[in-house]
Amino acid sequence: MPELSPEDWSLILASVGHSQDKDAFAKVFHHFGPRVKSLMLKYGSNNELAEEIVQETFVIVWRKAALFDADKAAASTWIFTIARNKRIDVLRRQNRPEPDMNDPAMAQDPIPNSEEFVSGKERALAVQRAIAKLPEDQREVLHRSYFSEETHREIAKNLKTPLGTVKSRLRLALSKLRTLIDEDIGEGSI
Amino acid sequence: MTVSHHITDDLLYLYAAGELDFGWSLAIATHLAMCPQCRHRNAMFEDVLAASLEDEEIAEVHTSVDDILGMVQGLPSLENTPDVEVIEKPVFPKPLRDVAGDLKDIKWSAMGGGIKQKIIHEQDGVISRLLYIPANKAASSHGHNGLELTQVVVGGFYDGDQAFNCGDMQIVGHESPHQPLAMSDGPCICLAVTDAPLQFQNLLPKLFQRAFRI
């Protein structure tokens, strides 16, 4: 099977939502399930917990698939956010505070101007291109080092500044990333 | 409402990764509800984190797709239904309402000088409180050992030569004393999240020692 593009995955995920397509769901599960599990292991979950998070994530993927909107998010990002929230739910028995798009007290987004509007799909692609251009050590900071046990031990030792260590490492990588994305899809988009 | 003091990249990224404790996440989610610009950056950071799903190695999953389909059998689809009927537009954004109720529900404790507070959440040393400062009044000056996030939800305040308006977030780091002064056009209400002073953890045993004469 040729490798599928992010756009293909958006279409496949959308068809899970539109027509409860079980074959499409199986494709999504076989592709993203092992990746979600790998990420959870890297976050420090043991095998059993990582498996549980995968199960609960894909139960939600099936039940929420009709809400997936390819203009707002890439399929991988949508699945990532579900897995992230499930992890918090499973570990802390707690909901993660997040803004609710239906909240009447929410400050509305400016109406997307046709020239400046960047869809979730385009944004995710620009992000992937930018990450690829980052120096290796900075890519590592974004994806790995602060999940590692070593970082957590370090944080535990410096109880007074629990966020300090992680924050200073991230700052540089994120600033570089923003510059790259600005060059790609235009100033002010991040 | 134009927000001019935003969440820093590092904090927002850790929020997007799901790595922050509840209190910090609450302050950030409240800011996001009030700031489309940071919401956009948050979405971008989620893309960055999700990209690791695409380029990482994979792990063996023991659950089959039929297992999952068995689990969802009979469960309804989850819809994104707006609140049925909102009679009055709430003052607090939803993440804050979920924890504290809306402004009218808050049972304040007076702290003197018209200043009031309400602790709305406390966990693992991270304390979230609402602060009410009447127009033209200043909260007491305080330093701090850790991090303090102050999200303005009503009105605004000055701190030194900086103005923090509705929607703004003030991020104060280690040991820099500060003193918010409410603006003159009305009361200021903020969500302030801090980590408890570290010495507190030693105080309790001392109190126990005294009480039980051990």
CSV table of C-alpha atoms in Angstrom, one decimal, chain B residues 66-207:
chain,number,residue,atom,x,y,z
B,66,ASP,CA,-13.1,-5.6,16.5
B,67,ASP,CA,-12.3,-5.1,20.3
B,68,ILE,CA,-12.9,-1.4,19.8
B,69,LEU,CA,-16.0,-1.9,17.8
B,70,GLY,CA,-17.3,-4.2,20.5
B,71,MET,CA,-16.6,-1.5,23.1
B,72,VAL,CA,-18.5,1.2,21.2
B,73,GLN,CA,-21.5,-1.0,20.5
B,74,GLY,CA,-24.6,0.6,21.9
B,75,LEU,CA,-22.8,3.8,22.8
B,76,PRO,CA,-24.3,7.0,21.2
B,77,SER,CA,-22.2,9.3,19.1
B,78,LEU,CA,-20.9,12.3,20.9
B,79,GLU,CA,-22.3,15.5,19.7
B,80,ASN,CA,-21.1,19.0,20.2
B,81,THR,CA,-24.4,20.5,21.5
B,82,PRO,CA,-24.5,24.1,22.6
B,83,ASP,CA,-26.1,24.9,26.0
B,84,VAL,CA,-29.8,24.5,25.4
B,85,GLU,CA,-30.8,28.0,26.4
B,86,VAL,CA,-28.7,30.8,27.6
B,87,ILE,CA,-30.9,33.4,29.2
B,88,GLU,CA,-28.1,35.7,30.2
B,89,LYS,CA,-24.6,35.8,28.7
B,90,PRO,CA,-22.2,34.5,31.3
B,91,VAL,CA,-19.4,36.7,32.6
B,92,PHE,CA,-16.8,34.0,33.1
B,93,PRO,CA,-15.6,31.9,30.2
B,94,LYS,CA,-16.6,28.2,30.3
B,95,PRO,CA,-13.4,26.7,31.7
B,96,LEU,CA,-13.6,29.0,34.7
B,97,ARG,CA,-17.4,28.5,35.0
B,98,ASP,CA,-16.9,24.7,35.1
B,99,VAL,CA,-14.8,25.1,38.3
B,100,ALA,CA,-16.2,28.2,40.0
B,101,GLY,CA,-19.7,28.9,38.6
B,102,ASP,CA,-20.3,32.3,37.1
B,103,LEU,CA,-19.6,35.6,38.8
B,104,LYS,CA,-23.0,35.8,40.5
B,105,ASP,CA,-22.4,32.4,42.2
B,106,ILE,CA,-19.1,33.4,43.9
B,107,LYS,CA,-19.2,33.5,47.7
B,108,TRP,CA,-16.3,36.0,48.4
B,109,SER,CA,-14.2,36.3,51.5
B,110,ALA,CA,-13.4,39.8,52.5
B,111,MET,CA,-9.7,40.6,52.9
B,112,GLY,CA,-10.0,44.2,54.0
B,113,GLY,CA,-10.1,47.4,52.0
B,114,GLY,CA,-12.9,46.1,49.8
B,115,ILE,CA,-10.6,43.4,48.4
B,116,LYS,CA,-12.2,40.0,48.2
B,117,GLN,CA,-10.9,36.5,47.3
B,118,LYS,CA,-12.3,33.0,46.7
B,119,ILE,CA,-10.1,30.0,46.5
B,120,ILE,CA,-11.6,27.8,43.8
B,121,HIS,CA,-9.2,25.0,43.4
B,122,GLU,CA,-6.2,23.5,45.1
B,123,GLN,CA,-4.1,20.5,44.2
B,124,ASP,CA,-0.5,19.4,44.6
B,125,GLY,CA,0.5,22.9,45.9
B,126,VAL,CA,-1.0,24.8,43.0
B,127,ILE,CA,-3.7,27.2,44.2
B,128,SER,CA,-6.3,28.9,41.9
B,129,ARG,CA,-8.2,31.9,43.4
B,130,LEU,CA,-10.4,34.6,42.2
B,131,LEU,CA,-9.5,38.1,43.3
B,132,TYR,CA,-11.9,41.1,43.4
B,133,ILE,CA,-10.2,44.5,43.6
B,134,PRO,CA,-12.5,47.6,43.7
B,135,ALA,CA,-11.8,50.5,41.3
B,136,ASN,CA,-8.6,52.4,42.3
B,137,LYS,CA,-7.7,50.0,45.0
B,138,ALA,CA,-4.4,48.1,45.2
B,139,ALA,CA,-4.0,44.5,46.3
B,140,SER,CA,-1.3,44.0,48.8
B,141,SER,CA,2.2,43.8,47.5
B,142,HIS,CA,3.5,40.3,47.4
B,143,GLY,CA,6.6,38.4,46.4
B,144,HIS,CA,6.5,34.8,45.5
B,145,ASN,CA,8.8,31.8,45.3
B,146,GLY,CA,7.3,30.2,42.2
B,147,LEU,CA,5.2,31.2,39.3
B,148,GLU,CA,2.1,33.3,39.3
B,149,LEU,CA,-0.4,33.5,36.4
B,150,THR,CA,-3.0,36.3,36.6
B,151,GLN,CA,-5.7,36.3,34.0
B,152,VAL,CA,-8.0,39.4,33.9
B,153,VAL,CA,-11.6,38.4,33.5
B,154,VAL,CA,-13.3,41.7,34.4
B,155,GLY,CA,-12.0,45.2,34.3
B,156,GLY,CA,-8.3,45.8,34.4
B,157,PHE,CA,-5.3,46.7,36.5
B,158,TYR,CA,-2.0,48.5,36.5
B,159,ASP,CA,1.2,47.0,37.8
B,160,GLY,CA,4.1,49.5,37.8
B,161,ASP,CA,4.0,51.1,34.3
B,162,GLN,CA,2.2,48.2,32.7
B,163,ALA,CA,-1.6,48.0,32.0
B,164,PHE,CA,-3.4,44.7,32.0
B,165,ASN,CA,-6.8,44.9,30.4
B,166,CYS,CA,-9.7,42.4,30.3
B,167,GLY,CA,-8.4,39.2,28.6
B,168,ASP,CA,-4.7,39.9,29.4
B,169,MET,CA,-2.5,37.5,31.3
B,170,GLN,CA,0.3,38.6,33.6
B,171,ILE,CA,3.0,36.1,34.1
B,172,VAL,CA,5.2,36.8,37.1
B,173,GLY,CA,8.3,34.7,37.7
B,174,HIS,CA,10.4,34.1,40.8
B,175,GLU,CA,10.5,36.5,43.7
B,176,SER,CA,9.6,39.7,41.8
B,177,PRO,CA,7.2,41.5,44.1
B,178,HIS,CA,4.3,43.2,42.4
B,179,GLN,CA,1.2,45.1,43.4
B,180,PRO,CA,-1.9,45.2,41.1
B,181,LEU,CA,-3.9,48.5,41.2
B,182,ALA,CA,-7.4,48.2,39.8
B,183,MET,CA,-8.2,50.7,37.0
B,184,SER,CA,-10.5,53.6,37.8
B,185,ASP,CA,-13.5,52.6,35.7
B,186,GLY,CA,-14.7,49.7,37.8
B,187,PRO,CA,-13.7,46.7,39.8
B,188,CYS,CA,-11.1,44.3,38.5
B,189,ILE,CA,-11.6,40.5,38.8
B,190,CYS,CA,-8.7,38.2,38.1
B,191,LEU,CA,-8.1,34.5,38.2
B,192,ALA,CA,-4.7,34.1,40.0
B,193,VAL,CA,-2.9,30.8,40.0
B,194,THR,CA,0.2,30.3,42.1
B,195,ASP,CA,2.2,27.5,43.5
B,196,ALA,CA,2.1,27.5,47.3
B,197,PRO,CA,5.1,28.8,49.1
B,198,LEU,CA,7.4,25.9,49.8
B,199,GLN,CA,7.9,26.5,53.5
B,200,PHE,CA,4.2,25.7,53.9
B,201,GLN,CA,5.1,22.0,53.5
B,202,ASN,CA,7.2,22.2,56.6
B,203,LEU,CA,4.8,24.3,58.7
B,204,LEU,CA,2.2,21.6,59.0
B,205,PRO,CA,4.5,19.1,60.8
B,206,LYS,CA,5.5,21.9,63.1
B,207,LEU,CA,1.9,22.7,63.9
